[in-house]
Amino acid sequence: MNPFYENKERAIQISEVDNLEFPEHLHSHVEILFVQEGCIDVQVMQQQGRLACGDCAVIFPQQIHSYRSPVRNRSRLLIFHGSLAGSHLQTIQKYSPSVSFLPRHTIPQDAVLAMERLHAILCPADASNLLPPLASADLSLCAAWVQLLLVLLVPLLGLERNNRQTQGTDLAVRLVRYIMEHFQEPLTLDLIARELHVNKYYLSHTFSARLQMPFRQYINRLRLEHALQLIRETDMPLTAVWADAGFNSQRSFNRTFLDIMGMTPVTYRKAQK
């Protein structure tokens, strides 16, 4: 299961994720990943690393990041709003980690415990997949564990002020943010270049160099992730799913689905029941 990060109604969520795959994206939440089995390739801005069992990645708001699974793996993924960060709120707003990946031997055991406690609160064993909103007492308890996690991990990250971004990186952030907000609409490089007030060819070069995949492939991957979420969580007809996700035809939806998922949308929906 690949959670679609960009639409969050909850201030905090935690998931057990198998074989996490997600292209470059960004959002306004903090994200902390602990690898539990296997290994996973993670990119955060210009940093790339292969995380093994026990390793951790910390991603601040508005940082472009992606996940790819070279082998089978399982990870625990915590995503929370800065409002739960307490005294660390200004830190996560004004700084970015110069070291986003923490090897297992550097991570305090109390940080692992904090993740375990958050998982126990947010994913009780007897709960359904559709959890109700957190009670205020539970949210306060989550905030306490989140703040402990930040106290333990932030000093290991080597923080740098955000204003050190290069012009190219800043354009990449603007580009990804625009696409994340408009992927359900018809998009072309010409249109995005006009909206961002940059040269089309410079934008194309930035896209290829930073996101490392063709423009159309990237758009279709985001649309597919949205479609997968709709199939998992709703009974929406498949004809409505592909239209809502931004595909221009059922044929292009089916082709993209088969290329990435290795099965048809109908087969995937049956497997969710």
mmCIF file of C-alpha atoms in Angstrom:
data_model
loop_
_atom_site.group_PDB
_atom_site.id
_atom_site.type_symbol
_atom_site.label_atom_id
_atom_site.label_comp_id
_atom_site.label_asym_id
_atom_site.label_seq_id
_atom_site.Cartn_x
_atom_site.Cartn_y
_atom_site.Cartn_z
ATOM 1 C CA MET A 1 0.000 0.000 0.000
ATOM 2 C CA ASN A 2 1.317 3.446 -0.936
ATOM 3 C CA PRO A 3 -0.364 6.238 1.038
ATOM 4 C CA PHE A 4 -1.097 9.338 -1.022
ATOM 5 C CA TYR A 5 0.621 11.988 1.065
ATOM 6 C CA GLU A 6 -0.747 15.165 -0.407
ATOM 7 C CA ASN A 7 -4.294 15.098 1.012
ATOM 8 C CA LYS A 8 -4.176 14.855 4.764
ATOM 9 C CA GLU A 9 -7.193 15.365 6.962
ATOM 10 C CA ARG A 10 -5.446 14.050 10.082
ATOM 11 C CA ALA A 11 -2.731 15.942 11.958
ATOM 12 C CA ILE A 12 -0.801 12.707 12.367
ATOM 13 C CA GLN A 13 -0.805 9.232 10.840
ATOM 14 C CA ILE A 14 1.441 6.201 10.930
ATOM 15 C CA SER A 15 1.445 3.274 8.513
ATOM 16 C CA GLU A 16 3.130 -0.079 8.021
ATOM 17 C CA VAL A 17 4.082 -0.007 4.338
ATOM 18 C CA ASP A 18 5.295 -2.891 2.166
ATOM 19 C CA ASN A 19 7.577 -2.174 -0.814
ATOM 20 C CA LEU A 20 7.074 1.586 -0.725
ATOM 21 C CA GLU A 21 7.240 3.237 -4.146
ATOM 22 C CA PHE A 22 6.475 6.909 -4.692
ATOM 23 C CA PRO A 23 7.948 9.426 -7.181
ATOM 24 C CA GLU A 24 9.341 12.822 -6.224
ATOM 25 C CA HIS A 25 6.831 14.866 -4.232
ATOM 26 C CA LEU A 26 6.616 17.322 -1.349
ATOM 27 C CA HIS A 27 4.101 18.419 1.276
ATOM 28 C CA SER A 28 3.705 20.571 4.372
ATOM 29 C CA HIS A 29 4.112 17.735 6.907
ATOM 30 C CA VAL A 30 7.143 16.177 8.559
ATOM 31 C CA GLU A 31 7.831 12.597 7.515
ATOM 32 C CA ILE A 32 9.910 10.007 9.410
ATOM 33 C CA LEU A 33 10.595 6.575 7.951
ATOM 34 C CA PHE A 34 11.980 3.598 9.900
ATOM 35 C CA VAL A 35 12.976 0.557 7.841
ATOM 36 C CA GLN A 36 11.842 -2.663 9.513
ATOM 37 C CA GLU A 37 12.781 -5.288 6.913
ATOM 38 C CA GLY A 38 14.855 -5.333 3.718
ATOM 39 C CA CYS A 39 16.136 -2.072 2.254
ATOM 40 C CA ILE A 40 14.713 0.929 0.396
ATOM 41 C CA ASP A 41 16.196 3.660 -1.819
ATOM 42 C CA VAL A 42 15.336 7.152 -0.595
ATOM 43 C CA GLN A 43 16.071 10.544 -2.134
ATOM 44 C CA VAL A 44 15.607 13.801 -0.200
ATOM 45 C CA MET A 45 16.441 16.883 -2.250
ATOM 46 C CA GLN A 46 20.016 16.205 -3.479
ATOM 47 C CA GLN A 47 20.695 13.409 -0.976
ATOM 48 C CA GLN A 48 20.359 9.773 -2.042
ATOM 49 C CA GLY A 49 20.778 6.705 0.102
ATOM 50 C CA ARG A 50 19.876 3.055 0.481
ATOM 51 C CA LEU A 51 18.406 2.475 3.929
ATOM 52 C CA ALA A 52 18.666 -0.957 5.513
ATOM 53 C CA CYS A 53 16.776 -2.543 8.409
ATOM 54 C CA GLY A 54 16.883 -0.247 11.450
ATOM 55 C CA ASP A 55 17.892 2.877 9.500
ATOM 56 C CA CYS A 56 15.812 6.052 9.487
ATOM 57 C CA ALA A 57 15.032 8.979 7.161
ATOM 58 C CA VAL A 58 13.790 12.375 8.385
ATOM 59 C CA ILE A 59 12.112 14.693 5.849
ATOM 60 C CA PHE A 60 11.135 18.265 6.709
ATOM 61 C CA PRO A 61 8.214 20.164 5.088
ATOM 62 C CA GLN A 62 8.572 21.251 1.450
ATOM 63 C CA GLN A 63 11.529 18.939 0.781
ATOM 64 C CA ILE A 64 11.289 16.986 -2.472
ATOM 65 C CA HIS A 65 11.624 13.279 -1.713
ATOM 66 C CA SER A 66 10.956 9.886 -3.291
ATOM 67 C CA TYR A 67 10.988 6.179 -2.441
ATOM 68 C CA ARG A 68 11.952 3.179 -4.560
ATOM 69 C CA SER A 69 12.089 -0.470 -3.548
ATOM 70 C CA PRO A 70 14.962 -2.474 -5.088
ATOM 71 C CA VAL A 71 13.958 -5.530 -3.034
ATOM 72 C CA ARG A 72 11.062 -6.549 -0.811
ATOM 73 C CA ASN A 73 10.883 -4.371 2.279
ATOM 74 C CA ARG A 74 8.653 -3.160 5.075
ATOM 75 C CA SER A 75 8.793 0.279 6.654
ATOM 76 C CA ARG A 76 6.992 2.235 9.338
ATOM 77 C CA LEU A 77 6.051 5.694 8.055
ATOM 78 C CA LEU A 78 5.104 8.548 10.400
ATOM 79 C CA ILE A 79 3.631 11.759 8.938
ATOM 80 C CA PHE A 80 2.630 14.681 11.159
ATOM 81 C CA HIS A 81 1.788 18.374 11.001
ATOM 82 C CA GLY A 82 4.192 20.939 12.426
ATOM 83 C CA SER A 83 1.575 21.976 14.979
ATOM 84 C CA LEU A 84 2.531 18.849 16.957
ATOM 85 C CA ALA A 85 6.240 19.747 16.998
ATOM 86 C CA GLY A 86 6.114 22.033 20.042
ATOM 87 C CA SER A 87 9.339 23.999 20.505
ATOM 88 C CA HIS A 88 10.720 22.435 17.292
ATOM 89 C CA LEU A 89 8.145 24.169 15.066
ATOM 90 C CA GLN A 90 10.424 27.063 14.105
ATOM 91 C CA THR A 91 13.270 24.622 13.505
ATOM 92 C CA ILE A 92 11.351 22.595 10.937
ATOM 93 C CA GLN A 93 10.052 25.780 9.273
ATOM 94 C CA LYS A 94 13.381 27.625 8.981
ATOM 95 C CA TYR A 95 15.917 24.811 8.607
ATOM 96 C CA SER A 96 16.504 21.662 6.581
ATOM 97 C CA PRO A 97 18.593 18.610 7.490
ATOM 98 C CA SER A 98 22.026 18.464 5.878
ATOM 99 C CA VAL A 99 21.945 14.750 6.803
ATOM 100 C CA SER A 100 18.509 13.211 6.244
ATOM 101 C CA PHE A 101 19.519 9.552 6.688
ATOM 102 C CA LEU A 102 20.425 8.096 10.088
ATOM 103 C CA PRO A 103 22.084 4.670 10.333
ATOM 104 C CA ARG A 104 20.775 2.236 12.877
ATOM 105 C CA HIS A 105 23.716 2.489 15.292
ATOM 106 C CA THR A 106 23.218 6.276 15.713
ATOM 107 C CA ILE A 107 19.508 6.152 16.565
ATOM 108 C CA PRO A 108 18.696 6.293 20.303
ATOM 109 C CA GLN A 109 16.602 3.392 21.538
ATOM 110 C CA ASP A 110 14.104 5.852 23.002
ATOM 111 C CA ALA A 111 13.387 7.093 19.444
ATOM 112 C CA VAL A 112 12.466 3.535 18.428
ATOM 113 C CA LEU A 113 10.263 3.338 21.542
ATOM 114 C CA ALA A 114 8.530 6.603 20.595
ATOM 115 C CA MET A 115 7.659 5.177 17.173
ATOM 116 C CA GLU A 116 6.323 2.031 18.826
ATOM 117 C CA ARG A 117 4.129 4.041 21.199
ATOM 118 C CA LEU A 118 2.784 6.216 18.385
ATOM 119 C CA HIS A 119 1.930 3.110 16.396
ATOM 120 C CA ALA A 120 0.101 1.628 19.385
ATOM 121 C CA ILE A 121 -1.945 4.820 19.837
ATOM 122 C CA LEU A 122 -2.747 5.449 16.181
ATOM 123 C CA CYS A 123 -3.155 1.844 15.006
ATOM 124 C CA PRO A 124 -4.790 -0.142 17.818
ATOM 125 C CA ALA A 125 -5.029 -3.855 17.070
ATOM 126 C CA ASP A 126 -8.847 -3.882 17.203
ATOM 127 C CA ALA A 127 -9.360 -0.840 14.957
ATOM 128 C CA SER A 128 -10.730 -0.851 11.426
ATOM 129 C CA ASN A 129 -8.905 0.759 8.504
ATOM 130 C CA LEU A 130 -11.196 3.791 8.726
ATOM 131 C CA LEU A 131 -10.123 5.295 12.042
ATOM 132 C CA PRO A 132 -12.256 8.042 13.636
ATOM 133 C CA PRO A 133 -10.725 11.446 14.408
ATOM 134 C CA LEU A 134 -8.341 11.368 17.366
ATOM 135 C CA ALA A 135 -9.679 12.459 20.741
ATOM 136 C CA SER A 136 -7.954 15.540 22.144
ATOM 137 C CA ALA A 137 -6.307 13.465 24.880
ATOM 138 C CA ASP A 138 -4.877 11.028 22.311
ATOM 139 C CA LEU A 139 -3.662 13.906 20.157
ATOM 140 C CA SER A 140 -1.908 15.483 23.139
ATOM 141 C CA LEU A 141 -0.260 12.164 23.923
ATOM 142 C CA CYS A 142 0.849 11.811 20.298
ATOM 143 C CA ALA A 143 2.293 15.338 20.406
ATOM 144 C CA ALA A 144 4.336 14.393 23.483
ATOM 145 C CA TRP A 145 5.814 11.343 21.732
ATOM 146 C CA VAL A 146 6.437 13.341 18.523
ATOM 147 C CA GLN A 147 8.301 15.994 20.478
ATOM 148 C CA LEU A 148 10.413 13.349 22.214
ATOM 149 C CA LEU A 149 11.223 11.882 18.794
ATOM 150 C CA LEU A 150 12.320 15.304 17.544
ATOM 151 C CA VAL A 151 14.402 15.972 20.660
ATOM 152 C CA LEU A 152 16.296 12.733 19.991
ATOM 153 C CA LEU A 153 16.654 12.913 16.195
ATOM 154 C CA VAL A 154 16.980 16.607 15.278
ATOM 155 C CA PRO A 155 20.463 17.036 16.865
ATOM 156 C CA LEU A 156 21.705 14.258 14.540
ATOM 157 C CA LEU A 157 20.583 16.015 11.334
ATOM 158 C CA GLY A 158 23.124 18.844 10.935
ATOM 159 C CA LEU A 159 20.624 21.623 10.226
ATOM 160 C CA GLU A 160 21.090 24.294 7.559
ATOM 161 C CA ARG A 161 19.024 27.419 6.958
ATOM 162 C CA ASN A 162 16.563 27.116 4.074
ATOM 163 C CA ASN A 163 17.800 30.274 2.339
ATOM 164 C CA ARG A 164 20.881 28.375 1.169
ATOM 165 C CA GLN A 165 18.894 26.723 -1.622
ATOM 166 C CA THR A 166 20.260 27.247 -5.118
ATOM 167 C CA GLN A 167 18.113 28.770 -7.866
ATOM 168 C CA GLY A 168 17.816 25.381 -9.603
ATOM 169 C CA THR A 169 16.651 23.625 -6.453
ATOM 170 C CA ASP A 170 14.140 26.391 -5.799
ATOM 171 C CA LEU A 171 12.708 25.956 -9.309
ATOM 172 C CA ALA A 172 12.457 22.201 -8.751
ATOM 173 C CA VAL A 173 10.469 22.813 -5.562
ATOM 174 C CA ARG A 174 8.157 25.237 -7.340
ATOM 175 C CA LEU A 175 7.744 22.781 -10.214
ATOM 176 C CA VAL A 176 6.864 19.804 -8.011
ATOM 177 C CA ARG A 177 4.541 21.898 -5.856
ATOM 178 C CA TYR A 178 2.658 23.135 -8.922
ATOM 179 C CA ILE A 179 2.268 19.638 -10.338
ATOM 180 C CA MET A 180 1.119 18.233 -6.989
ATOM 181 C CA GLU A 181 -1.602 20.892 -6.875
ATOM 182 C CA HIS A 182 -2.727 20.504 -10.510
ATOM 183 C CA PHE A 183 -2.026 16.906 -11.588
ATOM 184 C CA GLN A 184 -5.762 16.209 -12.038
ATOM 185 C CA GLU A 185 -5.933 18.921 -14.708
ATOM 186 C CA PRO A 186 -4.616 18.826 -18.311
ATOM 187 C CA LEU A 187 -0.908 19.713 -17.999
ATOM 188 C CA THR A 188 1.840 20.440 -20.502
ATOM 189 C CA LEU A 189 5.359 21.803 -20.101
ATOM 190 C CA ASP A 190 4.293 24.889 -22.060
ATOM 191 C CA LEU A 191 1.472 25.610 -19.614
ATOM 192 C CA ILE A 192 3.638 25.048 -16.525
ATOM 193 C CA ALA A 193 6.431 27.212 -17.940
ATOM 194 C CA ARG A 194 3.954 30.071 -18.423
ATOM 195 C CA GLU A 195 2.532 29.647 -14.920
ATOM 196 C CA LEU A 196 5.999 29.596 -13.310
ATOM 197 C CA HIS A 197 7.325 32.376 -15.576
ATOM 198 C CA VAL A 198 10.348 30.411 -16.758
ATOM 199 C CA ASN A 199 11.718 29.326 -20.115
ATOM 200 C CA LYS A 200 10.180 26.060 -21.324
ATOM 201 C CA TYR A 201 13.544 24.539 -22.254
ATOM 202 C CA TYR A 202 15.131 25.498 -18.930
ATOM 203 C CA LEU A 203 12.126 23.983 -17.175
ATOM 204 C CA SER A 204 12.470 20.787 -19.225
ATOM 205 C CA HIS A 205 16.173 20.562 -18.349
ATOM 206 C CA THR A 206 15.429 21.088 -14.635
ATOM 207 C CA PHE A 207 12.726 18.446 -14.780
ATOM 208 C CA SER A 208 14.967 15.822 -16.401
ATOM 209 C CA ALA A 209 17.970 16.579 -14.182
ATOM 210 C CA ARG A 210 16.067 16.735 -10.886
ATOM 211 C CA LEU A 211 13.206 14.262 -11.270
ATOM 212 C CA GLN A 212 15.058 11.801 -13.513
ATOM 213 C CA MET A 213 12.031 10.654 -15.488
ATOM 214 C CA PRO A 214 10.093 11.997 -18.486
ATOM 215 C CA PHE A 215 7.462 14.626 -17.744
ATOM 216 C CA ARG A 216 4.536 12.517 -18.967
ATOM 217 C CA GLN A 217 5.677 9.473 -16.986
ATOM 218 C CA TYR A 218 5.857 11.539 -13.811
ATOM 219 C CA ILE A 219 2.378 13.003 -14.280
ATOM 220 C CA ASN A 220 0.887 9.576 -14.976
ATOM 221 C CA ARG A 221 2.556 8.117 -11.885
ATOM 222 C CA LEU A 222 0.984 10.759 -9.646
ATOM 223 C CA ARG A 223 -2.389 10.243 -11.287
ATOM 224 C CA LEU A 224 -2.088 6.507 -10.818
ATOM 225 C CA GLU A 225 -1.320 6.897 -7.099
ATOM 226 C CA HIS A 226 -4.488 8.946 -6.726
ATOM 227 C CA ALA A 227 -6.475 6.344 -8.661
ATOM 228 C CA LEU A 228 -5.115 3.552 -6.461
ATOM 229 C CA GLN A 229 -6.288 5.386 -3.375
ATOM 230 C CA LEU A 230 -9.775 5.834 -4.835
ATOM 231 C CA ILE A 231 -9.979 2.145 -5.742
ATOM 232 C CA ARG A 232 -8.858 1.076 -2.254
ATOM 233 C CA GLU A 233 -11.027 3.459 -0.268
ATOM 234 C CA THR A 234 -14.181 3.994 -2.345
ATOM 235 C CA ASP A 235 -16.673 2.140 -4.525
ATOM 236 C CA MET A 236 -16.352 4.741 -7.272
ATOM 237 C CA PRO A 237 -16.778 3.175 -10.745
ATOM 238 C CA LEU A 238 -13.503 2.791 -12.623
ATOM 239 C CA THR A 239 -14.753 5.146 -15.340
ATOM 240 C CA ALA A 240 -15.097 7.850 -12.688
ATOM 241 C CA VAL A 241 -11.751 6.920 -11.089
ATOM 242 C CA TRP A 242 -9.647 7.569 -14.171
ATOM 243 C CA ALA A 243 -11.471 10.816 -14.913
ATOM 244 C CA ASP A 244 -11.047 12.093 -11.343
ATOM 245 C CA ALA A 245 -7.339 11.191 -11.392
ATOM 246 C CA GLY A 246 -6.786 13.310 -14.505
ATOM 247 C CA PHE A 247 -6.310 10.654 -17.223
ATOM 248 C CA ASN A 248 -7.690 11.783 -20.582
ATOM 249 C CA SER A 249 -9.042 8.339 -21.565
ATOM 250 C CA GLN A 250 -9.733 4.886 -20.206
ATOM 251 C CA ARG A 251 -7.178 3.519 -22.652
ATOM 252 C CA SER A 252 -4.317 5.634 -21.264
ATOM 253 C CA PHE A 253 -5.426 4.776 -17.706
ATOM 254 C CA ASN A 254 -5.451 1.031 -18.419
ATOM 255 C CA ARG A 255 -2.078 1.181 -20.180
ATOM 256 C CA THR A 256 -0.417 3.121 -17.345
ATOM 257 C CA PHE A 257 -2.003 0.849 -14.739
ATOM 258 C CA LEU A 258 -0.777 -2.299 -16.449
ATOM 259 C CA ASP A 259 2.729 -0.910 -17.033
ATOM 260 C CA ILE A 260 3.250 0.078 -13.384
ATOM 261 C CA MET A 261 1.102 -2.378 -11.435
ATOM 262 C CA GLY A 262 1.428 -5.419 -13.706
ATOM 263 C CA MET A 263 -2.330 -6.008 -13.661
ATOM 264 C CA THR A 264 -5.541 -4.394 -14.877
ATOM 265 C CA PRO A 265 -7.606 -1.996 -12.726
ATOM 266 C CA VAL A 266 -10.386 -4.604 -12.541
ATOM 267 C CA THR A 267 -7.994 -7.250 -11.211
ATOM 268 C CA TYR A 268 -6.567 -4.789 -8.679
ATOM 269 C CA ARG A 269 -10.014 -3.853 -7.368
ATOM 270 C CA LYS A 270 -10.972 -7.521 -6.952
ATOM 271 C CA ALA A 271 -7.764 -8.101 -4.966
ATOM 272 C CA GLN A 272 -8.776 -5.382 -2.484
ATOM 273 C CA LYS A 273 -11.951 -7.226 -1.440
#
